[in-house]
mmCIF file with all atom_site columns, C-alpha atoms in Angstrom:
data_model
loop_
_atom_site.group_PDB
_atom_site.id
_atom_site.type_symbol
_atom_site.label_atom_id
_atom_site.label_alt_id
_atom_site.label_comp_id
_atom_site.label_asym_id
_atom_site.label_entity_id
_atom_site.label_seq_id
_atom_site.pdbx_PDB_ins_code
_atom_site.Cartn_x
_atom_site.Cartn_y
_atom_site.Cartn_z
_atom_site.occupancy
_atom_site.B_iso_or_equiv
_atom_site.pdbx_formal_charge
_atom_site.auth_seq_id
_atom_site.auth_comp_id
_atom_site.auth_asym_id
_atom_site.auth_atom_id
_atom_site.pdbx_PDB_model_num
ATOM 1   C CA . UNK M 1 1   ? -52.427 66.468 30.940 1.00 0.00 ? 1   UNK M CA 1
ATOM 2   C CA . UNK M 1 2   ? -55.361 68.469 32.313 1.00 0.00 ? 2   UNK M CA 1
ATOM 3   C CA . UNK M 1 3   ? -55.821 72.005 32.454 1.00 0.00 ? 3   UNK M CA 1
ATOM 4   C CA . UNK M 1 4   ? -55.808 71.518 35.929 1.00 0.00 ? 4   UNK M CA 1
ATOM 5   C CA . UNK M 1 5   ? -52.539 69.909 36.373 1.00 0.00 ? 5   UNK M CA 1
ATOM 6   C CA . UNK M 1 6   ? -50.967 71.825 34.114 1.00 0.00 ? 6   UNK M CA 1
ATOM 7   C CA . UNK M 1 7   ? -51.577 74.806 35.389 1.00 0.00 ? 7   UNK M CA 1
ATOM 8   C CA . UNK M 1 8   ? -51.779 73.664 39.335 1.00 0.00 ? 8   UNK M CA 1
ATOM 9   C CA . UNK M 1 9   ? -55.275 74.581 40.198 1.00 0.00 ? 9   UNK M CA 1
ATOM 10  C CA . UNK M 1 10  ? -58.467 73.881 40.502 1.00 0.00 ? 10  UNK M CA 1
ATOM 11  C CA . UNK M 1 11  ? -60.875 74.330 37.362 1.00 0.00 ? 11  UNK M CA 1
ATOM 12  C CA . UNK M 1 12  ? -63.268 76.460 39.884 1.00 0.00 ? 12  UNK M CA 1
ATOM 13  C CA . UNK M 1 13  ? -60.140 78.976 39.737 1.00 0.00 ? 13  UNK M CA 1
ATOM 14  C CA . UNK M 1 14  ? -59.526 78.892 36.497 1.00 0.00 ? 14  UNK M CA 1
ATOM 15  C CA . UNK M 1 15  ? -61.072 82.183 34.973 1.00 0.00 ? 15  UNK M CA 1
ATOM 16  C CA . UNK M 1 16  ? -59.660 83.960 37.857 1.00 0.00 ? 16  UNK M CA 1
ATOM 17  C CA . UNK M 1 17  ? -56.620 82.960 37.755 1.00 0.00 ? 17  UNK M CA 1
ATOM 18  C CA . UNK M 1 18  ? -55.884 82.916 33.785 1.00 0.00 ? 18  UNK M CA 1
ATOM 19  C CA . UNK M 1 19  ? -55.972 86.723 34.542 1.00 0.00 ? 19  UNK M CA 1
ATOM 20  C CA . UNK M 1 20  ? -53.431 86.562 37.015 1.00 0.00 ? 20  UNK M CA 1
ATOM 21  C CA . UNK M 1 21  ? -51.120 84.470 34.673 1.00 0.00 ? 21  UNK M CA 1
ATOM 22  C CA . UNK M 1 22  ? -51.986 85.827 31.292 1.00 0.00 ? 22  UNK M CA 1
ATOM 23  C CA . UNK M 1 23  ? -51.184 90.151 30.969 1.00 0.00 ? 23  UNK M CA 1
ATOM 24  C CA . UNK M 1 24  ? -54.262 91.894 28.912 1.00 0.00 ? 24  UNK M CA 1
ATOM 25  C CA . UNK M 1 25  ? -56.496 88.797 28.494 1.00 0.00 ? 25  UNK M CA 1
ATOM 26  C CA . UNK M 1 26  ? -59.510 90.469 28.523 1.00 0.00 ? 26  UNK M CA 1
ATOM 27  C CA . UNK M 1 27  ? -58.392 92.788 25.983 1.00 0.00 ? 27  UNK M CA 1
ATOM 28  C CA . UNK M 1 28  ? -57.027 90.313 23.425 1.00 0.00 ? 28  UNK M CA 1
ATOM 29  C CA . UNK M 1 29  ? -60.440 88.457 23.567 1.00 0.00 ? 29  UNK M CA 1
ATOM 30  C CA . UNK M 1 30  ? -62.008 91.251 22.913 1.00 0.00 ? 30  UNK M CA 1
ATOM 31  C CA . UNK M 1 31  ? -60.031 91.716 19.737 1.00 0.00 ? 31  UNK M CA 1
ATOM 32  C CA . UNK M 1 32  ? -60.419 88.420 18.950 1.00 0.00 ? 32  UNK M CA 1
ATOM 33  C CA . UNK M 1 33  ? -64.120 88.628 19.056 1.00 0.00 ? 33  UNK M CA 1
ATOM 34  C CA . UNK M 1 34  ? -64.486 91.484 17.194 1.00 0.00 ? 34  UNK M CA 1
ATOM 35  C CA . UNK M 1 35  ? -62.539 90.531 14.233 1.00 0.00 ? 35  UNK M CA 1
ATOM 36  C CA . UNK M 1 36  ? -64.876 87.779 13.612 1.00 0.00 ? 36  UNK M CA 1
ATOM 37  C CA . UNK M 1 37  ? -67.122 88.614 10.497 1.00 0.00 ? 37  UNK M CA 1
ATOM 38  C CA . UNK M 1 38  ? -70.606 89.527 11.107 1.00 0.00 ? 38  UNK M CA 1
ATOM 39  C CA . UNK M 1 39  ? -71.837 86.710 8.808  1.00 0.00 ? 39  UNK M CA 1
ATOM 40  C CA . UNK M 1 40  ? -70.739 84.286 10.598 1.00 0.00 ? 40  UNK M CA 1
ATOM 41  C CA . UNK M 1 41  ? -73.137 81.727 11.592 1.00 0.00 ? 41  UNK M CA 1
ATOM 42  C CA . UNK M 1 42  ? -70.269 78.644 12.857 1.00 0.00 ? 42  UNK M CA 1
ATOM 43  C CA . UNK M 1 43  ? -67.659 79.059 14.982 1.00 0.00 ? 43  UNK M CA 1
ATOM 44  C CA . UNK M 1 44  ? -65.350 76.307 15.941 1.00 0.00 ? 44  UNK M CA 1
ATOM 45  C CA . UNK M 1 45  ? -63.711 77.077 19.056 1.00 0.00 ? 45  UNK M CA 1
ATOM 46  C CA . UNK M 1 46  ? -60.680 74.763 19.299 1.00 0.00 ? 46  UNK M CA 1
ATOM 47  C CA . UNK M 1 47  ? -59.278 74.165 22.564 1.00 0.00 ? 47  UNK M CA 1
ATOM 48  C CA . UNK M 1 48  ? -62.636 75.625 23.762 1.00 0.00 ? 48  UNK M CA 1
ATOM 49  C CA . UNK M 1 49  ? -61.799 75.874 27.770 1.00 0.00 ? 49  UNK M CA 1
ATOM 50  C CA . UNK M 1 50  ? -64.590 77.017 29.848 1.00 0.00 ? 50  UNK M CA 1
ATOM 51  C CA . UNK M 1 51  ? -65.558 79.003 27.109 1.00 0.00 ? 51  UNK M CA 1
ATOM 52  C CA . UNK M 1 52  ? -64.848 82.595 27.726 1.00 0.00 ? 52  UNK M CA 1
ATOM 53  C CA . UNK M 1 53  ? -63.693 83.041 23.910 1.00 0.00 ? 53  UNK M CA 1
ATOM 54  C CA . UNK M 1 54  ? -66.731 81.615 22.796 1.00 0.00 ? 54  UNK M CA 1
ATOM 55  C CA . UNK M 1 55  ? -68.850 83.703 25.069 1.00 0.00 ? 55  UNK M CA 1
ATOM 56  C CA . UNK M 1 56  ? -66.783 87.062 23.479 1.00 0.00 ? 56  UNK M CA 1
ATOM 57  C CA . UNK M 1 57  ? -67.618 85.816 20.263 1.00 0.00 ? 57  UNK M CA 1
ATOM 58  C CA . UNK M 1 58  ? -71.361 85.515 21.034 1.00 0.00 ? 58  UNK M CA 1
ATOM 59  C CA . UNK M 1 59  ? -71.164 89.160 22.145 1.00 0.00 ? 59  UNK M CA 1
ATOM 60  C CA . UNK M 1 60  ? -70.453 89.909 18.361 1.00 0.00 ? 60  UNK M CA 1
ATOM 61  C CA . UNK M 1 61  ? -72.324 87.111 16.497 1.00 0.00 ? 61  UNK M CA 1
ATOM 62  C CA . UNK M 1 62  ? -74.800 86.586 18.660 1.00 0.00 ? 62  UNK M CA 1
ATOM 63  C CA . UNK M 1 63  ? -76.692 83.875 16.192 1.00 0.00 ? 63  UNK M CA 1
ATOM 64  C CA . UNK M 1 64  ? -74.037 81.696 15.801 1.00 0.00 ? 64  UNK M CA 1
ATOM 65  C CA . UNK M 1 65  ? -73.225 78.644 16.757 1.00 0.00 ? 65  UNK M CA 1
ATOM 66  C CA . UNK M 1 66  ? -70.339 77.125 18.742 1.00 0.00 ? 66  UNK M CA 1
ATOM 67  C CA . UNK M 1 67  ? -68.563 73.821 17.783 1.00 0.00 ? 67  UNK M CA 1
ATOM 68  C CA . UNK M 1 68  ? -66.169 73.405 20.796 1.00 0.00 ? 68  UNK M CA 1
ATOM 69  C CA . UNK M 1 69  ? -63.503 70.898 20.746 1.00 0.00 ? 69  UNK M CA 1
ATOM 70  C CA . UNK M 1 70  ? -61.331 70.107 23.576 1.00 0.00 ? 70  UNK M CA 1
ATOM 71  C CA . UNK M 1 71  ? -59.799 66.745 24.909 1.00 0.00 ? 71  UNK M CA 1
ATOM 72  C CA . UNK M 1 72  ? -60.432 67.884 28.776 1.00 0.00 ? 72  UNK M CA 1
ATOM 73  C CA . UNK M 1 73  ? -63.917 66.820 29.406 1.00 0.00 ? 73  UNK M CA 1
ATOM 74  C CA . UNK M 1 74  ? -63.780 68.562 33.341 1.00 0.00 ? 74  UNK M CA 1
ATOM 75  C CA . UNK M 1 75  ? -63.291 71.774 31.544 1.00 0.00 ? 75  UNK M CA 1
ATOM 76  C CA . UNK M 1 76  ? -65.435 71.607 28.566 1.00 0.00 ? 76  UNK M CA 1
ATOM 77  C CA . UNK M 1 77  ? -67.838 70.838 31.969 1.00 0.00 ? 77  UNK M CA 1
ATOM 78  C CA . UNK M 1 78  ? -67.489 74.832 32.483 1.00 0.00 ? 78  UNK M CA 1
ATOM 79  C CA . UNK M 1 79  ? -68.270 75.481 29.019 1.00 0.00 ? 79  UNK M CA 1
ATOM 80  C CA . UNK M 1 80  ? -71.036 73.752 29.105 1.00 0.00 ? 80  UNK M CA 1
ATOM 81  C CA . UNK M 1 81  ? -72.829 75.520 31.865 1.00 0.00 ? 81  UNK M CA 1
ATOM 82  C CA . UNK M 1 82  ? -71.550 79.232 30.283 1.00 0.00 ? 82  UNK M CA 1
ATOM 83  C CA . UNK M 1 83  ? -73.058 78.775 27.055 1.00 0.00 ? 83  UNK M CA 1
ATOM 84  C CA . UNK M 1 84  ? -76.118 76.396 27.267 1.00 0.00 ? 84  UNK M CA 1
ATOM 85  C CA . UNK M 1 85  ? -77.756 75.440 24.279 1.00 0.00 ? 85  UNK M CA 1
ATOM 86  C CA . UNK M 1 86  ? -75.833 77.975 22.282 1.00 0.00 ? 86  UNK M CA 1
ATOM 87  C CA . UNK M 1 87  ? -72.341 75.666 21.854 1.00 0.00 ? 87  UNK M CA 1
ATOM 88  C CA . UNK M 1 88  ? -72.528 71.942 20.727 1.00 0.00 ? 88  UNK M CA 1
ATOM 89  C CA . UNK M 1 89  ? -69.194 70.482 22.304 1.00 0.00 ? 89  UNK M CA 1
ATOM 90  C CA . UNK M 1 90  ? -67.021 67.624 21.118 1.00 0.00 ? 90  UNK M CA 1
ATOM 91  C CA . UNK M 1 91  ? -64.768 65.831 23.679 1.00 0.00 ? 91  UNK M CA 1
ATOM 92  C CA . UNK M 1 92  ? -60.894 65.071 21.493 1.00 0.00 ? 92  UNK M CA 1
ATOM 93  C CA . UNK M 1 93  ? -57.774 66.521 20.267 1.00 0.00 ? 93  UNK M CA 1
ATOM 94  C CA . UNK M 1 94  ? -58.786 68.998 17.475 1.00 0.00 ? 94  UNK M CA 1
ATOM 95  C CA . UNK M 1 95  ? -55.630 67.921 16.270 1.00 0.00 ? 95  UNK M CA 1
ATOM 96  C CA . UNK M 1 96  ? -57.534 64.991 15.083 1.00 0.00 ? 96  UNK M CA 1
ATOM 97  C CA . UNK M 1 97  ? -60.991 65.517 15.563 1.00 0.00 ? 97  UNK M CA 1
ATOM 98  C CA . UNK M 1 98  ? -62.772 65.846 12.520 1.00 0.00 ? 98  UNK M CA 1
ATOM 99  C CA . UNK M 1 99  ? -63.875 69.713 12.036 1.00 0.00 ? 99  UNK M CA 1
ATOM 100 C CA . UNK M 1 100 ? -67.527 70.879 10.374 1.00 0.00 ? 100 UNK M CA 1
ATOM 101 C CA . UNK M 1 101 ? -67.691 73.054 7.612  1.00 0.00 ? 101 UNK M CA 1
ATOM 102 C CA . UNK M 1 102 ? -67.629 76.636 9.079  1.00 0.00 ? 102 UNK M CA 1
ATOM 103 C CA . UNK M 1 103 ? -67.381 80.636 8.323  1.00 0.00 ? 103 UNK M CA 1
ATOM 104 C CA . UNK M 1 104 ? -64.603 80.681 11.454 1.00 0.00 ? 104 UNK M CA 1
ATOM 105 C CA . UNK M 1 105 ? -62.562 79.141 13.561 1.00 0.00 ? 105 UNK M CA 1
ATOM 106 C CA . UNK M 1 106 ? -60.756 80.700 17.256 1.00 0.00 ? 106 UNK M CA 1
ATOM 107 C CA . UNK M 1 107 ? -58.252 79.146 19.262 1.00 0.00 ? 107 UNK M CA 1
ATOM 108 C CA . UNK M 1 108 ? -57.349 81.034 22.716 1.00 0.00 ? 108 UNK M CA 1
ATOM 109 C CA . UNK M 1 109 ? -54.034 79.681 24.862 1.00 0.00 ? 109 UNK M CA 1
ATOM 110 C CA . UNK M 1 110 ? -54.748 76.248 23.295 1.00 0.00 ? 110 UNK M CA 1
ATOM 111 C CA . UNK M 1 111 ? -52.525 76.082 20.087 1.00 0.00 ? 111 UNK M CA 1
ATOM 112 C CA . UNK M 1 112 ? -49.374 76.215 21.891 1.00 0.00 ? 112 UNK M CA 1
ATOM 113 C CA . UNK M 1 113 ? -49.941 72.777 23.213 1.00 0.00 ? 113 UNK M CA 1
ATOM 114 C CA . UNK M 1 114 ? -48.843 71.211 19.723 1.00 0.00 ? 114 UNK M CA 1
ATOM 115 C CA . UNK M 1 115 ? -45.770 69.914 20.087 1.00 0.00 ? 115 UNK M CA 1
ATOM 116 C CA . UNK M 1 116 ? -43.981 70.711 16.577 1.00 0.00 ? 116 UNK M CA 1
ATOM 117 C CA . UNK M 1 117 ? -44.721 72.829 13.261 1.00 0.00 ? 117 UNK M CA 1
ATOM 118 C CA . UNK M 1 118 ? -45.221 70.349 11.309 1.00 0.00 ? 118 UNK M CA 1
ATOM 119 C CA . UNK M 1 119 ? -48.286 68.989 13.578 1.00 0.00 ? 119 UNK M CA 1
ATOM 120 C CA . UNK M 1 120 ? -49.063 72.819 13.510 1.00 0.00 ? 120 UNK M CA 1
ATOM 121 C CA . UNK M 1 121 ? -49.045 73.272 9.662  1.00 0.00 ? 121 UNK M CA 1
ATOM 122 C CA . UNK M 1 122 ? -50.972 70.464 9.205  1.00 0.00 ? 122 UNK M CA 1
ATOM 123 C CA . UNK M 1 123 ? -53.862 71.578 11.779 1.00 0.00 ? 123 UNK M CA 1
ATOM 124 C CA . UNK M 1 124 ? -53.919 75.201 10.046 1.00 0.00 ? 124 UNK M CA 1
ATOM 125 C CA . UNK M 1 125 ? -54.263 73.233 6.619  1.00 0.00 ? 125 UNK M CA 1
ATOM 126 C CA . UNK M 1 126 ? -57.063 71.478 7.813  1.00 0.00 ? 126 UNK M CA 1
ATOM 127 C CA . UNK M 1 127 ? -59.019 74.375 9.300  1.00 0.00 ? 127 UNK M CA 1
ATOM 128 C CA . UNK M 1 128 ? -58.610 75.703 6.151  1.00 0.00 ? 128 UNK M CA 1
ATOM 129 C CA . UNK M 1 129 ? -60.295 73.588 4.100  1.00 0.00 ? 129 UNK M CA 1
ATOM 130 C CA . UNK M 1 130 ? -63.154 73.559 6.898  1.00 0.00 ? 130 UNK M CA 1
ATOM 131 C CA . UNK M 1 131 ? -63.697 77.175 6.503  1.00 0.00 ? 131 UNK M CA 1
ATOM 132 C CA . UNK M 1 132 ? -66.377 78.697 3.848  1.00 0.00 ? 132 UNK M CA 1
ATOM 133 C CA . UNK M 1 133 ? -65.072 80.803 1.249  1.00 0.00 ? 133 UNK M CA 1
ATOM 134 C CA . UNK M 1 134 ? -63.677 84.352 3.246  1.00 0.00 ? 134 UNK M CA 1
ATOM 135 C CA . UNK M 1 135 ? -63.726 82.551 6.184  1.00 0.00 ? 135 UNK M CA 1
ATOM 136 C CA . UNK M 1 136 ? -61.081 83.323 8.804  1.00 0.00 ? 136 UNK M CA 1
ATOM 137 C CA . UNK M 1 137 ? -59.042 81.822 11.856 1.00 0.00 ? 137 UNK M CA 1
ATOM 138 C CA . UNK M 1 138 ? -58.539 83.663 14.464 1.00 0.00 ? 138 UNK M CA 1
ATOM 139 C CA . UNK M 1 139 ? -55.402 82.492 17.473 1.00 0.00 ? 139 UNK M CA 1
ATOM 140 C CA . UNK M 1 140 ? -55.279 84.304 20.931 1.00 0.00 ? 140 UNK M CA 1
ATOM 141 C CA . UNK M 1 141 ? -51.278 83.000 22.142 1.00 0.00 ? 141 UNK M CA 1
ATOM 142 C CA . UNK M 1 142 ? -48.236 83.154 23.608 1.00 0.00 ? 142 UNK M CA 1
ATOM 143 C CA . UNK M 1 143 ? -46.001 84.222 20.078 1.00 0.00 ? 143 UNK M CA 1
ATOM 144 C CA . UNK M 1 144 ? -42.741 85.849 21.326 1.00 0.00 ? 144 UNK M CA 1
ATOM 145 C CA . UNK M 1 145 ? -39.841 87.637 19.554 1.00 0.00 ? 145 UNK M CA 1
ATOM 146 C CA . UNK M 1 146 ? -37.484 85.082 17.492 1.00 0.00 ? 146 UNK M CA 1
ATOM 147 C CA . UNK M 1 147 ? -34.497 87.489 18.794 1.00 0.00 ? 147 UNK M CA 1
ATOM 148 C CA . UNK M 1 148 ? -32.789 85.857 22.236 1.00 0.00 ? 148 UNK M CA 1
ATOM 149 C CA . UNK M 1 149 ? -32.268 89.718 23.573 1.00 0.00 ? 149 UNK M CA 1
ATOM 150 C CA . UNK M 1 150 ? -35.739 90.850 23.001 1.00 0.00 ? 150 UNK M CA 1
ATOM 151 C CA . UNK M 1 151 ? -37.556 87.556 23.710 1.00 0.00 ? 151 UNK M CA 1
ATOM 152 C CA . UNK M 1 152 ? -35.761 87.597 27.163 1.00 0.00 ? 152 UNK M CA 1
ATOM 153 C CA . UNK M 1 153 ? -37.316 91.428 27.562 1.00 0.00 ? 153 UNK M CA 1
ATOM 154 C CA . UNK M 1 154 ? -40.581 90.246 26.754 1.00 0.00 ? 154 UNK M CA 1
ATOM 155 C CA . UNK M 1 155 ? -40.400 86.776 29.568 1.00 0.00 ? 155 UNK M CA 1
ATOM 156 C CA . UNK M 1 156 ? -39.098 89.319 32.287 1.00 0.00 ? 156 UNK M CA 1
ATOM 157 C CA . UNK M 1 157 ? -42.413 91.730 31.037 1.00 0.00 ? 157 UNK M CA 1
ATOM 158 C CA . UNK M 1 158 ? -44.412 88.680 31.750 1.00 0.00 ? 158 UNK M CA 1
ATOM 159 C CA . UNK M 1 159 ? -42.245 87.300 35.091 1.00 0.00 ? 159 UNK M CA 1
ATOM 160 C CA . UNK M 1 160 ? -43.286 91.232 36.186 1.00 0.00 ? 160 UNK M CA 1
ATOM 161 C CA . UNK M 1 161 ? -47.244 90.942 35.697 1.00 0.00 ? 161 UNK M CA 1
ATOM 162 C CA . UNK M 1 162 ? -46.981 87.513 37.490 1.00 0.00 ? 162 UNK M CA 1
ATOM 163 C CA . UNK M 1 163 ? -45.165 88.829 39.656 1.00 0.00 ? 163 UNK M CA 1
ATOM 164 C CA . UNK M 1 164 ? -48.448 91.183 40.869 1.00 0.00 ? 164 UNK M CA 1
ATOM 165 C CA . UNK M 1 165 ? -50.078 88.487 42.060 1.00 0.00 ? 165 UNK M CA 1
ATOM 166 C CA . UNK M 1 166 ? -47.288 85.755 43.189 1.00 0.00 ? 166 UNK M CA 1
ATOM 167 C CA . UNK M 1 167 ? -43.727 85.664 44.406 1.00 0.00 ? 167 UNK M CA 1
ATOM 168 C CA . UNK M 1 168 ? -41.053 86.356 42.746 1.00 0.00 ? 168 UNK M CA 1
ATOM 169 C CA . UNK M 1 169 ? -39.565 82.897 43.325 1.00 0.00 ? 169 UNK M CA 1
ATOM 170 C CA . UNK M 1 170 ? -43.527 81.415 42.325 1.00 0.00 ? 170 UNK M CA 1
ATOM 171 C CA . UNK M 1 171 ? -43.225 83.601 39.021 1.00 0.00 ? 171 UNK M CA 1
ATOM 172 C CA . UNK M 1 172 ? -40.267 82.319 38.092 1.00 0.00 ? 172 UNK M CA 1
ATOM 173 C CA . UNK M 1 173 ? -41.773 78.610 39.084 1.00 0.00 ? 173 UNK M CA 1
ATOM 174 C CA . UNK M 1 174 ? -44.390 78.883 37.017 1.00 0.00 ? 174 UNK M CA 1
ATOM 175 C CA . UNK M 1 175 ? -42.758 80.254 33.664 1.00 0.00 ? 175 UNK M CA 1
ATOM 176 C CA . UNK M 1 176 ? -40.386 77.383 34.207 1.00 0.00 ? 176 UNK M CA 1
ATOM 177 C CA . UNK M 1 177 ? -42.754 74.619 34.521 1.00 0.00 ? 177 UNK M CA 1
ATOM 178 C CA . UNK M 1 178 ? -44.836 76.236 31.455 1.00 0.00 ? 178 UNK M CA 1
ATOM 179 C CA . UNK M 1 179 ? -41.964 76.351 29.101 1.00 0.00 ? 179 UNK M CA 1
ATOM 180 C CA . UNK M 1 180 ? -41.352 73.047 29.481 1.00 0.00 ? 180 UNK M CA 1
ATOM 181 C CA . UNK M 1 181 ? -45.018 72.054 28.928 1.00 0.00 ? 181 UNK M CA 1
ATOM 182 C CA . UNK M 1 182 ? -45.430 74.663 25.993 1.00 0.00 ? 182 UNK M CA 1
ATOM 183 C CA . UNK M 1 183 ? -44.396 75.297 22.710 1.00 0.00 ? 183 UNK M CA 1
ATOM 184 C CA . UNK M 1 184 ? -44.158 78.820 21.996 1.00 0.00 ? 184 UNK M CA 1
ATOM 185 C CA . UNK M 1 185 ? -43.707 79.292 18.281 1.00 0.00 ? 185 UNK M CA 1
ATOM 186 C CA . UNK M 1 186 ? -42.255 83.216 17.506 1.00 0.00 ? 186 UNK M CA 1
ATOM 187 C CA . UNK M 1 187 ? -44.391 85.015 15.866 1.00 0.00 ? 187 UNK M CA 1
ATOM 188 C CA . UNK M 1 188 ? -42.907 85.422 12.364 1.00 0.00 ? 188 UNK M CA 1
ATOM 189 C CA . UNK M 1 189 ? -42.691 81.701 12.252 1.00 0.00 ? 189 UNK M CA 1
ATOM 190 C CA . UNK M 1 190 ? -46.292 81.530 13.741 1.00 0.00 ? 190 UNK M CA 1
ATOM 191 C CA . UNK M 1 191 ? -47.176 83.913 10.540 1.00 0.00 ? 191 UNK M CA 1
ATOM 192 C CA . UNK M 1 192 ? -44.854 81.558 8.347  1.00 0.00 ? 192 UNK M CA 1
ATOM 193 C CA . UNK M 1 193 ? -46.978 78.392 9.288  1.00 0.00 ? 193 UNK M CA 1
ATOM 194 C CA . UNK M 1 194 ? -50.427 80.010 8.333  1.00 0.00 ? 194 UNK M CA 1
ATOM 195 C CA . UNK M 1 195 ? -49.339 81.731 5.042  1.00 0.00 ? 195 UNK M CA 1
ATOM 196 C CA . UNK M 1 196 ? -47.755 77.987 4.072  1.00 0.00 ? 196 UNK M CA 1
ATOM 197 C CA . UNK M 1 197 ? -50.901 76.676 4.718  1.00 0.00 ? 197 UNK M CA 1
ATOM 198 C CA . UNK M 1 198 ? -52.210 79.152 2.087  1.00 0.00 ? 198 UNK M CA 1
ATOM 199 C CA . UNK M 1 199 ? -54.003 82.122 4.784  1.00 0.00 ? 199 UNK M CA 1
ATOM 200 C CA . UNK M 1 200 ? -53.208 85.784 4.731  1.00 0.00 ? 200 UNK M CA 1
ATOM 201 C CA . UNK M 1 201 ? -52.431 86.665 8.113  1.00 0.00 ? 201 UNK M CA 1
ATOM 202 C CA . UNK M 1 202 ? -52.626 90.125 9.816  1.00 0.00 ? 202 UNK M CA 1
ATOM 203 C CA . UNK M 1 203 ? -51.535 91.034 13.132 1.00 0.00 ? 203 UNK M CA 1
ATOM 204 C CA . UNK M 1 204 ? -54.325 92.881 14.924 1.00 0.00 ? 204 UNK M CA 1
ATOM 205 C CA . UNK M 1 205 ? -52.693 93.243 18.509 1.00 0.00 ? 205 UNK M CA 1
ATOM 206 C CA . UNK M 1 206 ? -49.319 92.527 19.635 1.00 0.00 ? 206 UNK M CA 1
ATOM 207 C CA . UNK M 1 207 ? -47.607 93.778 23.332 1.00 0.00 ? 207 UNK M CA 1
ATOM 208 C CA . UNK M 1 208 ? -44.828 92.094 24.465 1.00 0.00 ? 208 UNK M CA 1
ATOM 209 C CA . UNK M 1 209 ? -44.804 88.107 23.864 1.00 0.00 ? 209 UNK M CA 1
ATOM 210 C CA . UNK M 1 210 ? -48.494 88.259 23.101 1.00 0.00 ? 210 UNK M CA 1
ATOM 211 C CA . UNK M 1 211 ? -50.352 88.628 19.718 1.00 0.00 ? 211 UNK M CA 1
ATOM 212 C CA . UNK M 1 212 ? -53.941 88.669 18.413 1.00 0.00 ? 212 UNK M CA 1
ATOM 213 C CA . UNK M 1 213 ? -53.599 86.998 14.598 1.00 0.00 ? 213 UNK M CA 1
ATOM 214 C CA . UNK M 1 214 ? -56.364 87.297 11.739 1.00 0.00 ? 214 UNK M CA 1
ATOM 215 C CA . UNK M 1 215 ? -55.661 84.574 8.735  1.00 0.00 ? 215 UNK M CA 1
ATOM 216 C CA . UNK M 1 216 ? -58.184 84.682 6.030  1.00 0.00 ? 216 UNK M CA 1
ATOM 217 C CA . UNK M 1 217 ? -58.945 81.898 4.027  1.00 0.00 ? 217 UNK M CA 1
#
């Protein structure tokens, strides 16, 4: 499925709208960006988009350069025309697309389209043995509570932001017709995943079913 469809828009919209959808996604790019080592000179960007985590990485490595993967060619369009010259993009799944040697690699709202954890522990295995020595992934996602009660607190939290720009009844449309397209792993399982495929994870940022996570090679 496209971005488009799957998120009912058109890819014009999109960085517009991902704000309206997604609470403090500037912020958590931000973070993302800046917990990328200085040193690092590639960056694969899996699930690239139109590129706005690849552009927030730039802002901190500014010689790098970007290997973007994504199976959405219209998208990857949008990345193309953001970042020039400066990102060499790959059209397939990075699920098995095969990945270059690299000091990092970021994934922003794109990991939670894997359907299962074993598909998942097998991708964070092989970004590991992509990355360089100290090397380092970095995942911008979706990774709510693994308690019912609390995860509940945290969809209404999210039903409320939506619910800034939409209706109530489109709010509650649109977290329906995402949780049936997306897997949203909790985030101590999420953390379980990487450390079994042998990363030490930290959790830079977390509010409400949202989380910034650092694994280092």
């Amino acid at each position: 499925m496209s971005v488009a469809s799957h998120l009912g828009i058109e890819l014009s919209e999109y960085d517009a709208r991902i704000r309206t959808f997604i609470p403090d996604y500037e912020a958590m790019l931000d973070v993302a960006a800046t917990a990328l080592p200085r040193t690092t000179r590639t960056l694969v960007d899996l699930g690239i988009g139109t590129g706005a985590l690849a552009a927030a990485c730039l802002t901190r490595v500014p010689r790098a350069r970007i290997v973007g993967i994504d199976a959405d060619a219209d998208i990857m369009a949008l990345a193309a025309a953001r970042l020039g010259t400066r990102a060499t993009l790959v059209k397939g799944s990075f699920l098995t697309t095969p990945l270059p040697r690299c000091d990092a690699a970021a994934a922003s709202f794109a990991l939670h389209h894997v359907r299962t954890r074993v598909a998942k522990g097998a991708l964070y295995r092989r970004v590991r043995a992509a990355l360089r020595p100290r090397g380092v992934l970095i995942t911008v996602d979706c990774q709510p509570a693994s308690d019912g009660v609390v995860r509940r607190a945290q969809f209404d939290r999210w039903r409320a932001h939506l619910q800034t720009a939409y209706s109530p009844a489109d709010a509650r449309r649109l977290l329906h017709a995402w949780s049936h397209e997306d897997v949203y792993v909790p985030l101590d399982a999420e953390l379980n995943l990487l450390r079994g495929a042998g990363f030490r994870t930290d959790v830079l940022w977390r509010r409400d079913a949202f989380a910034v996570i650092r694994a280092a090679r």
